[in-house]
XYZ file of C-alpha atoms in Angstrom:
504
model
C 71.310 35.626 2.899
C 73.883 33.406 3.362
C 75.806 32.416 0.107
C 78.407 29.825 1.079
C 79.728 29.405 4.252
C 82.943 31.447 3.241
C 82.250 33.865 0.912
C 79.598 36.452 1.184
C 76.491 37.096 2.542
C 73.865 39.572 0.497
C 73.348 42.745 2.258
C 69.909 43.485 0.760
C 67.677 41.595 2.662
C 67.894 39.356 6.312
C 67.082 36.538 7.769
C 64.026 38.058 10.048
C 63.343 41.584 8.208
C 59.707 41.322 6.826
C 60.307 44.576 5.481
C 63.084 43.681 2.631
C 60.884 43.354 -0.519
C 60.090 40.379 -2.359
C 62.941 39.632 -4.930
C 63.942 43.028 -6.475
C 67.252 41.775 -7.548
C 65.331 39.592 -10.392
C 62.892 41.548 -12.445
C 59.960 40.084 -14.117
C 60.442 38.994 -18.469
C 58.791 42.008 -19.542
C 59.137 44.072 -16.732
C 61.120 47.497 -16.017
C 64.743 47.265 -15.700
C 65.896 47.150 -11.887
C 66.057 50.875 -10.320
C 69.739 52.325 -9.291
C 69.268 51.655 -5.979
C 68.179 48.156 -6.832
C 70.680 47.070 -8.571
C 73.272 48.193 -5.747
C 71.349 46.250 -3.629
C 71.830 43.486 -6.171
C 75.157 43.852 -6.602
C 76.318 44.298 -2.979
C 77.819 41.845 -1.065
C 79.629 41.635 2.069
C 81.905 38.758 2.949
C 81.305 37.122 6.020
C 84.601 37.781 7.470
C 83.987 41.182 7.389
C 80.751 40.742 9.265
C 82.684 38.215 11.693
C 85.174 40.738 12.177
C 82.761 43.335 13.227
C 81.060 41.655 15.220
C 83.808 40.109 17.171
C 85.741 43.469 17.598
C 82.802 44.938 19.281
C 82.595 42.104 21.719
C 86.212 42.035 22.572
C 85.753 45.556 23.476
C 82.844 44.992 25.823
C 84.910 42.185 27.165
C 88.128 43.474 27.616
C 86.956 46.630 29.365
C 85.592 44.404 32.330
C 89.084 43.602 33.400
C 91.590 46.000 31.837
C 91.343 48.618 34.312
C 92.574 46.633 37.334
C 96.102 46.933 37.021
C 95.395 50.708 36.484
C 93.522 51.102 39.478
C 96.480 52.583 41.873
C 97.786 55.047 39.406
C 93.782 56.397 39.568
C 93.749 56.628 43.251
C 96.874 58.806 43.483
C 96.117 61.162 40.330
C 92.217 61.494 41.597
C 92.817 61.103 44.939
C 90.343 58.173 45.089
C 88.767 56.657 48.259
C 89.027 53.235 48.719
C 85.574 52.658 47.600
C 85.567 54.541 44.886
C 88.078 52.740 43.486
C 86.302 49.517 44.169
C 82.957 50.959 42.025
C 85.901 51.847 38.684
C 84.871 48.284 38.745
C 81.649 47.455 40.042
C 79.894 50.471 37.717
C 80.938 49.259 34.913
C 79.445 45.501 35.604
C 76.272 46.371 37.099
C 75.443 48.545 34.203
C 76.578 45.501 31.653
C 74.496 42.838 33.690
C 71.490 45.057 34.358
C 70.797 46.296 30.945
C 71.416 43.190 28.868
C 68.261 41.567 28.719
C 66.387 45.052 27.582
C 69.762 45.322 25.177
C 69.300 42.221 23.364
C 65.464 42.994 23.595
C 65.659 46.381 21.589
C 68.253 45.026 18.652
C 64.924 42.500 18.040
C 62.370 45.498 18.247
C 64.611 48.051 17.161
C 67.682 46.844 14.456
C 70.567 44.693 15.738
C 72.403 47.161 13.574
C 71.366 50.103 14.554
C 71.512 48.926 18.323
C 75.089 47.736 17.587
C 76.019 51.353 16.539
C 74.165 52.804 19.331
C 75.825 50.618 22.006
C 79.326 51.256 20.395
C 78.710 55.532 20.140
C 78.047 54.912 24.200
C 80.450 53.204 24.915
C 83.466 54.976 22.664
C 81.796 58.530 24.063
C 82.057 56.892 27.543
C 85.259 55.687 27.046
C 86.419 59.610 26.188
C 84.631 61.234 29.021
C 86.402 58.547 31.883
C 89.791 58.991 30.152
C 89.860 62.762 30.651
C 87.955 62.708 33.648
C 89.401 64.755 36.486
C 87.371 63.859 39.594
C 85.825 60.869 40.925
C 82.022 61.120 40.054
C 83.235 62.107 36.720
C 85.078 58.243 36.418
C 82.044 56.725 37.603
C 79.572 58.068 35.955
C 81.584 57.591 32.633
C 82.054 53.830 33.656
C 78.466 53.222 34.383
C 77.908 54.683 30.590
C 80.231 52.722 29.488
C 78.347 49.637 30.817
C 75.281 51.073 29.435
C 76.796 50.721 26.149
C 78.022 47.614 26.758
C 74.555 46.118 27.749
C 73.185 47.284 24.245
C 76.010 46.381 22.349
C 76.836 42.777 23.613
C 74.040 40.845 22.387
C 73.899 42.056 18.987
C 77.399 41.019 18.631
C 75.926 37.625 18.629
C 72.852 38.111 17.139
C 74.933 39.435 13.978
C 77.149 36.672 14.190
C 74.097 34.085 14.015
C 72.192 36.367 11.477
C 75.158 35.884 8.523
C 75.750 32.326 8.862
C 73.516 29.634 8.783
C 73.100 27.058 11.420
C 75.541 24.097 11.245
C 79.198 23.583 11.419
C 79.759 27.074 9.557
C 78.024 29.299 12.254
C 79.329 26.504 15.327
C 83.192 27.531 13.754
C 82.124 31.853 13.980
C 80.596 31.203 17.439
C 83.736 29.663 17.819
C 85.829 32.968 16.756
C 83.133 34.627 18.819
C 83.801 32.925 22.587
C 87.481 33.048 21.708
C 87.431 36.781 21.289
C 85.677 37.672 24.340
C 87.467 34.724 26.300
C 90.634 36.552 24.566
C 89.499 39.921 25.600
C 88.601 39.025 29.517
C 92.361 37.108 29.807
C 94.159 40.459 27.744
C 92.796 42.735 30.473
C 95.395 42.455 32.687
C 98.229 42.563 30.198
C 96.923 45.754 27.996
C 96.285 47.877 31.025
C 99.747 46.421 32.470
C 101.060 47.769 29.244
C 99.800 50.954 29.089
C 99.574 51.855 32.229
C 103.672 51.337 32.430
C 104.345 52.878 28.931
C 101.721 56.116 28.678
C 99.160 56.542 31.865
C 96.263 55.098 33.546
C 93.966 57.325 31.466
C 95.002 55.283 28.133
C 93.378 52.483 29.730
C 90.281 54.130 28.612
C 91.155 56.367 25.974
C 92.786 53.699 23.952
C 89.060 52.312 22.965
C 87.965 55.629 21.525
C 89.829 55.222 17.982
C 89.390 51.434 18.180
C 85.676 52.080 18.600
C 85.001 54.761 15.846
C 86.987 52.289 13.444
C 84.544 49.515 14.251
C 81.916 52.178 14.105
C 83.087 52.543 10.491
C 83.063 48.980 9.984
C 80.041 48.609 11.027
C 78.196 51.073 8.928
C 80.154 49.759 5.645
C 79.507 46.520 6.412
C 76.294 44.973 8.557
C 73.085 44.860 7.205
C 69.824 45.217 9.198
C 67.689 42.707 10.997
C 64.983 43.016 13.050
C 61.945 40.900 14.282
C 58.355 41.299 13.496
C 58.122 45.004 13.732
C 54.301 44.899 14.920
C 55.810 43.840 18.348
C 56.361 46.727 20.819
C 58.620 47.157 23.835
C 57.404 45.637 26.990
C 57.976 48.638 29.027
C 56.842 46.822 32.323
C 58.454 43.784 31.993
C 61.932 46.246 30.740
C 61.374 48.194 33.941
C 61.308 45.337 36.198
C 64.132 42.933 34.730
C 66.670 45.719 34.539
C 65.742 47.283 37.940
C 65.684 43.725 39.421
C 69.420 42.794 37.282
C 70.864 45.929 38.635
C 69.666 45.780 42.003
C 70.638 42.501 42.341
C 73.991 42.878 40.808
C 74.500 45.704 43.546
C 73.881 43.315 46.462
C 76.394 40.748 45.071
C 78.929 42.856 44.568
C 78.490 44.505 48.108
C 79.498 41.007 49.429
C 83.046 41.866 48.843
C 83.223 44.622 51.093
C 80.430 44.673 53.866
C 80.060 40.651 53.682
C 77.133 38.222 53.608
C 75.217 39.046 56.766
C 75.089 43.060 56.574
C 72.281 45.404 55.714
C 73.681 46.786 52.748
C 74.085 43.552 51.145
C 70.587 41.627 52.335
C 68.432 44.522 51.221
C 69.574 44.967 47.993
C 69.862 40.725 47.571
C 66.142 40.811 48.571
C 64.700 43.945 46.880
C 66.600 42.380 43.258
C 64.874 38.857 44.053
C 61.233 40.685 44.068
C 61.583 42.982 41.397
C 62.243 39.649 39.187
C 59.870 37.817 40.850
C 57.547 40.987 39.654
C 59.154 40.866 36.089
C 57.970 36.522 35.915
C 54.968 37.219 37.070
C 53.936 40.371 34.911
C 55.821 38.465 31.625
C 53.169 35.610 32.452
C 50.403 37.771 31.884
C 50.876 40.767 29.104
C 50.404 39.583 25.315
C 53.571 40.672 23.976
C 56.093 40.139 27.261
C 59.812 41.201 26.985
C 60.785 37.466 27.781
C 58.368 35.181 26.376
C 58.506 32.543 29.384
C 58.064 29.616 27.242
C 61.756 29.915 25.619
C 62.581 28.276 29.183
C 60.803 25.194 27.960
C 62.715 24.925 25.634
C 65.618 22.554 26.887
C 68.791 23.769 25.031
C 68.160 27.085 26.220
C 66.783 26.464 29.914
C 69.869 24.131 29.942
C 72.121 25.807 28.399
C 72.060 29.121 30.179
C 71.840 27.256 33.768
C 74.929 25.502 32.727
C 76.530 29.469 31.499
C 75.719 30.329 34.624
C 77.361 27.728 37.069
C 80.195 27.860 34.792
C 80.496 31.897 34.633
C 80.348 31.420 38.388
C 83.317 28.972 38.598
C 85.499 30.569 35.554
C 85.348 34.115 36.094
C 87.528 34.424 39.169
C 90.404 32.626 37.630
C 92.529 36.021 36.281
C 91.656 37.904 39.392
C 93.131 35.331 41.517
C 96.082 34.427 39.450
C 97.549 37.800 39.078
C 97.063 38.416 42.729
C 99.153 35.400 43.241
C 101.255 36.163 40.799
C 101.845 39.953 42.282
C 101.213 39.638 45.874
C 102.840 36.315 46.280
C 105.707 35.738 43.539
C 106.324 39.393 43.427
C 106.083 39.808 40.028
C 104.980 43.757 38.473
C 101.879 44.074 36.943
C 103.952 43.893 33.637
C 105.055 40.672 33.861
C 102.427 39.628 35.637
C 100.377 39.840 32.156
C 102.986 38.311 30.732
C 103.147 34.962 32.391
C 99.631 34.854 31.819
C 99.608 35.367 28.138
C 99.893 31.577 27.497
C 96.830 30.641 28.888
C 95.376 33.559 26.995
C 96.540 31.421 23.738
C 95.206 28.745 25.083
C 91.554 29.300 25.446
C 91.496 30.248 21.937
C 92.866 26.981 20.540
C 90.284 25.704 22.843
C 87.590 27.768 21.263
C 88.841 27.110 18.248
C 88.773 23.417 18.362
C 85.435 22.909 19.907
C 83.613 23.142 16.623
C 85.786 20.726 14.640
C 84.374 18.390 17.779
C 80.616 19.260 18.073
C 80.139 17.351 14.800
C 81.615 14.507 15.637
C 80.477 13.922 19.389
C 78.047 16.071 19.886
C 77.929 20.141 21.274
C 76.743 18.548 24.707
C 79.724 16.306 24.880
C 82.086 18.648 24.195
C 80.513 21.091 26.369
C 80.975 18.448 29.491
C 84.830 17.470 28.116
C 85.662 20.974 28.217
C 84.409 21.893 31.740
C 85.776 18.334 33.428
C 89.188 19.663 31.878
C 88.730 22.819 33.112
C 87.705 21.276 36.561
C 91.397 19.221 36.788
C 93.199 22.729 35.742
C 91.436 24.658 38.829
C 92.374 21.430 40.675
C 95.749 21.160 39.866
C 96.069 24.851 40.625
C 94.617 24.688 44.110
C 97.998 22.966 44.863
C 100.066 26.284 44.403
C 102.845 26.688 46.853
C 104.497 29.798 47.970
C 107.645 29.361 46.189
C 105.922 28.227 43.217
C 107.865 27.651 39.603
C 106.548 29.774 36.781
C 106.179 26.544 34.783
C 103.834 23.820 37.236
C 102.603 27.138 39.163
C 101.421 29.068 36.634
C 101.846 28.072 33.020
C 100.756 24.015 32.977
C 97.429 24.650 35.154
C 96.638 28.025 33.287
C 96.671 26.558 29.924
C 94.934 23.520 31.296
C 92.019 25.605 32.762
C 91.644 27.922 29.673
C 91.593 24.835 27.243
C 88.479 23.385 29.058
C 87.043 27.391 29.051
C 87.409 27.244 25.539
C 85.779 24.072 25.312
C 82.979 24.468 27.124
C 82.109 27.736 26.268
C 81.509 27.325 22.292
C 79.197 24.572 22.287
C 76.733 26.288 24.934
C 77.076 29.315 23.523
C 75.271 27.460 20.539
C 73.110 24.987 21.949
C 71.897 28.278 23.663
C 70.918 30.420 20.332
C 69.925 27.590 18.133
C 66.916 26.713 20.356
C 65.343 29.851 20.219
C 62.738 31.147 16.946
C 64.947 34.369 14.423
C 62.485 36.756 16.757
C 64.068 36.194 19.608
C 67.787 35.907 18.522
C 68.600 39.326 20.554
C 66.763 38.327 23.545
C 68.426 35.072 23.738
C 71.662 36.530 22.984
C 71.113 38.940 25.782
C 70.261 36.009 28.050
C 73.464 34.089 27.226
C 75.850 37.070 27.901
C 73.817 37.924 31.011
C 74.112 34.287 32.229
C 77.430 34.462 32.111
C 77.738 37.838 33.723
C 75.629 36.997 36.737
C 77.005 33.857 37.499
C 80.127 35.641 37.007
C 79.812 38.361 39.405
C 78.122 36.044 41.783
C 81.081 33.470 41.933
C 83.598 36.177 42.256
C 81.665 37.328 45.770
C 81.254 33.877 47.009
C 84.982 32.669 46.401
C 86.405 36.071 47.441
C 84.725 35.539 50.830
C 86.017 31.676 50.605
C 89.501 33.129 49.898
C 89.734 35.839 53.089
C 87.653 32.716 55.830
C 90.897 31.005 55.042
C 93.517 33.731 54.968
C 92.009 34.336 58.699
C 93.212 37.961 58.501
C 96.753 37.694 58.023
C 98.037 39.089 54.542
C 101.725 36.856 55.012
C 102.201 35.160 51.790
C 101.261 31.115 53.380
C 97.831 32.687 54.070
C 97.461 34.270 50.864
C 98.458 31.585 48.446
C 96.072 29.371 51.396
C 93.422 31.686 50.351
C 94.018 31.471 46.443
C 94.115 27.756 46.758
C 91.311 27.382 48.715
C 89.043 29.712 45.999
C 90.494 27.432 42.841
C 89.430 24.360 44.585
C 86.214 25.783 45.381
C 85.429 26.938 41.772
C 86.662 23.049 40.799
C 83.610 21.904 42.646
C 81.308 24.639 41.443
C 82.717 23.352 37.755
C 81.541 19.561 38.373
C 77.954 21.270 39.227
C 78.224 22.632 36.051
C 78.510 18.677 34.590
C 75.903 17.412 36.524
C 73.842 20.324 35.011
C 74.443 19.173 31.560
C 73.678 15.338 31.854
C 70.621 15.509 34.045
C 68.979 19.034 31.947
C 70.398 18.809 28.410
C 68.579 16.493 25.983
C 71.099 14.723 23.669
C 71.805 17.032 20.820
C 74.300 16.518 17.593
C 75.202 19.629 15.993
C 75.026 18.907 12.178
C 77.922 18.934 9.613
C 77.658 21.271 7.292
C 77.611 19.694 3.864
């Protein structure tokens, strides 16, 4: 339990472990002394930075691995001799894994140990990580990139779910969700600058490599420091309802992604759009009807999270694009090398930290909702302002102001739904909900990267010159401005007024 805020938190029992028993650290007058393993229990305490720490490290890994291997992506095709759609699934393996296996991920750290799930999810994805670095064919990079989402899908929610576990509600945990969204904001934005980096310095194969001894020292962190937490262990996995969801997740996250090569219109993307649609049409209606569903369908009745995710969502979908499309302006435009490329955008980086960082000294004071709509209106006028990009653009109103202007509203927005998302849900379903948030944010992701891709090439109109391009770029940012102001209308009409508390 949680001691203060800023110290420690006791590693001998959790917040939703019915199995801890009842006050062995204090002994009854009269009573045997405390056993050995007892008084350990008594005595050890782990301070919630360390936990923090943990947590946040394995999150930044998930995160960062979405995006870091893009710059990397030529140097694969030459040394595997990679087809052109192969090189597209480096990619797309890795996020259809992530998005389809979420919801059963956060599922099983309830059922199962958001520890032990943690651990499991890391071992995947570190082993993963290993078997794509030395990888010497295709299939091999692919199959060790769908692994790798695998792992990620396990390991994302309980990132969170640890997070929430150590500190209690109120400003304290709003301030480490804080850390949280700025880590995994931090590691999506790094992406392009670490595999720049390595890629130039050492080879493409570091991109991967480089998380296997980052990954067994969290590993080690992890064991020395969480504690495990679990819900009511009488509950057992909803092997239906897992089925379904994931099957329908996956399929679905096929189809979208199949946008960006065969279009809207073709076979190859309707069927799998449809077939991902029925399968979670399946998954409602058999969750309405079993006794102990993987999704208990009345957490969407509950406004903050119903809310909340719809709101991850629309915003996922009109945030997620941004580094994609700057650092193809920024290469296939202003010429700069992938190097410097991640460079230029290492201020807005910065910048959607501060803004994570700042969101919970606001929540108290006006509210997690309010902040939540400040932060995406902000972010809104950055996309704006950089839908006005000109070929010849200056590093400094092209690049740096309306970066750091987008990232600041990220920041902001991200925080306060990120908590008005977990703090409406009961201790059992932390993971689930946890699970939910991340795979909001995926989906909507993944889905506004297809739809503004295809806005992007209507107005390039086939010509790759650099007017059309930065025509194209311009067009997308102004497009994910509008999806943004969805994303406010989302919040004032769904989300009830809500004040996170001050801690005292």
């Amino acid at each position: 339990m949680v001691q203060t805020p800023s110290t420690t938190y006791s590693s001998s029992s959790s917040p939703s472990s019915p199995s801890s028993p009842p006050s062995q650290s204090s002994p009854s007058p009269g009573g045997p002394p405390p056993s050995g393993a007892a008084r350990a229990r008594r005595k050890r305490s782990v301070p919630v930075w360390a936990v923090l720490l943990t947590a946040c490290a394995g999150q930044f890994l998930v995160v960062l691995d979405v995006s870091v291997v893009n710059t990397a992506l030529p140097s694969m095709r030459s040394d595997l001799g990679m087809s052109a759609v192969g090189l597209q699934w480096v990619v797309n393996a890795y996020s259809i894994a992530f998005a389809g296996f979420m919801l059963l991920g956060g599922r099983a750290g309830d059922l199962f140990g958001r520890k032990r799930m943690f651990l499991v999810g890391l071992g995947l994805f570190t082993a993963a990580s290993l078997g794509g670095g030395l990888a010497q064919a295709e299939w091999q990079l692919l199959v060790a990139r769908a692994v790798q989402g695998l792992g990620a899908a396990v390991l994302a929610p309980s990132t969170l779910t640890i997070l929430t576990s150590a500190v209690p509600e109120g400003a304290a945990r709003a301030r480490a969700i804080g850390v949280w969204s700025a880590v995994g904001a931090g590691g999506g934005a790094a992406g392009g600058l670490v595999g720049g980096v390595l890629t130039d310095l050492l080879s493409w194969r570091w991109v991967l490599l480089i998380n296997v001894p980052v990954g067994a020292l969290v590993i080690v962190a992890g064991l020395a420091w969480l504690t495990e937490s679990r819900a009511d262990r009488t509950r057992r996995l909803d092997v239906p309802g897992a089925v379904f969801v994931t099957a329908g997740l996956a399929t679905l996250a096929y189809g979208i992604v199949q946008t960006e090569e065969k279009g809207w219109t073709a076979a190859a993307t309707l069927v799998p759009l449809a077939a991902g649609l029925a399968l979670l049409a399946a998954f409602l209606v058999v969750e309405a009807r079993t006794k102990m569903p993987l999704m208990p369908l009345k957490l969407f009745k509950v406004r903050t999270v119903s809310a909340a995710n719809a709101a991850m969502f629309v915003c996922g979908a009109g945030m997620f694009a941004m580094w994609m499309f700057m650092t193809l302006y920024t290469q296939n435009v202003l010429g700069y090398s992938p190097l410097k490329a991640g460079l230029a955008l290492m201020p807005s980086s910065l910048t959607v930290v501060i803004g994570s960082m700042l969101a919970p000294r606001l929540m108290p004071v006006i509210g997690a909702k309010n902040v939540s709509v400040l932060g995406i209106v902000v972010a809104a006028a950055g996309f704006g302002w950089q839908s006005t990009m000109t070929v010849d653009g200056a590093y400094v109103t092209s690049i740096l102001l309306p970066g750091m202007v987008m990232m600041l509203g990220a920041g902001l927005a991200t925080t306060p739904l990120a908590s008005l998302a977990t703090s409406g849900a009961k201790a059992d379903d932390a993971g689930l909900v946890s699970g939910l948030v991340n795979t909001s944010r995926t989906m909507g992701g993944a889905l506004g990267l297809a739809v503004l891709s295809t806005v992007a090439a209507a107005q390039m109109h086939g010509s790759s010159s650099p007017q059309a391009l930065t025509d194209g770029y311009a067009m997308a940012f102004r497009t994910s401005g509008f999806i943004l102001l969805a994303g406010v209308a989302v919040l004032l009409v769904w989300m009830p007024r809500r004040r996170v508390p001050a801690e005292g």
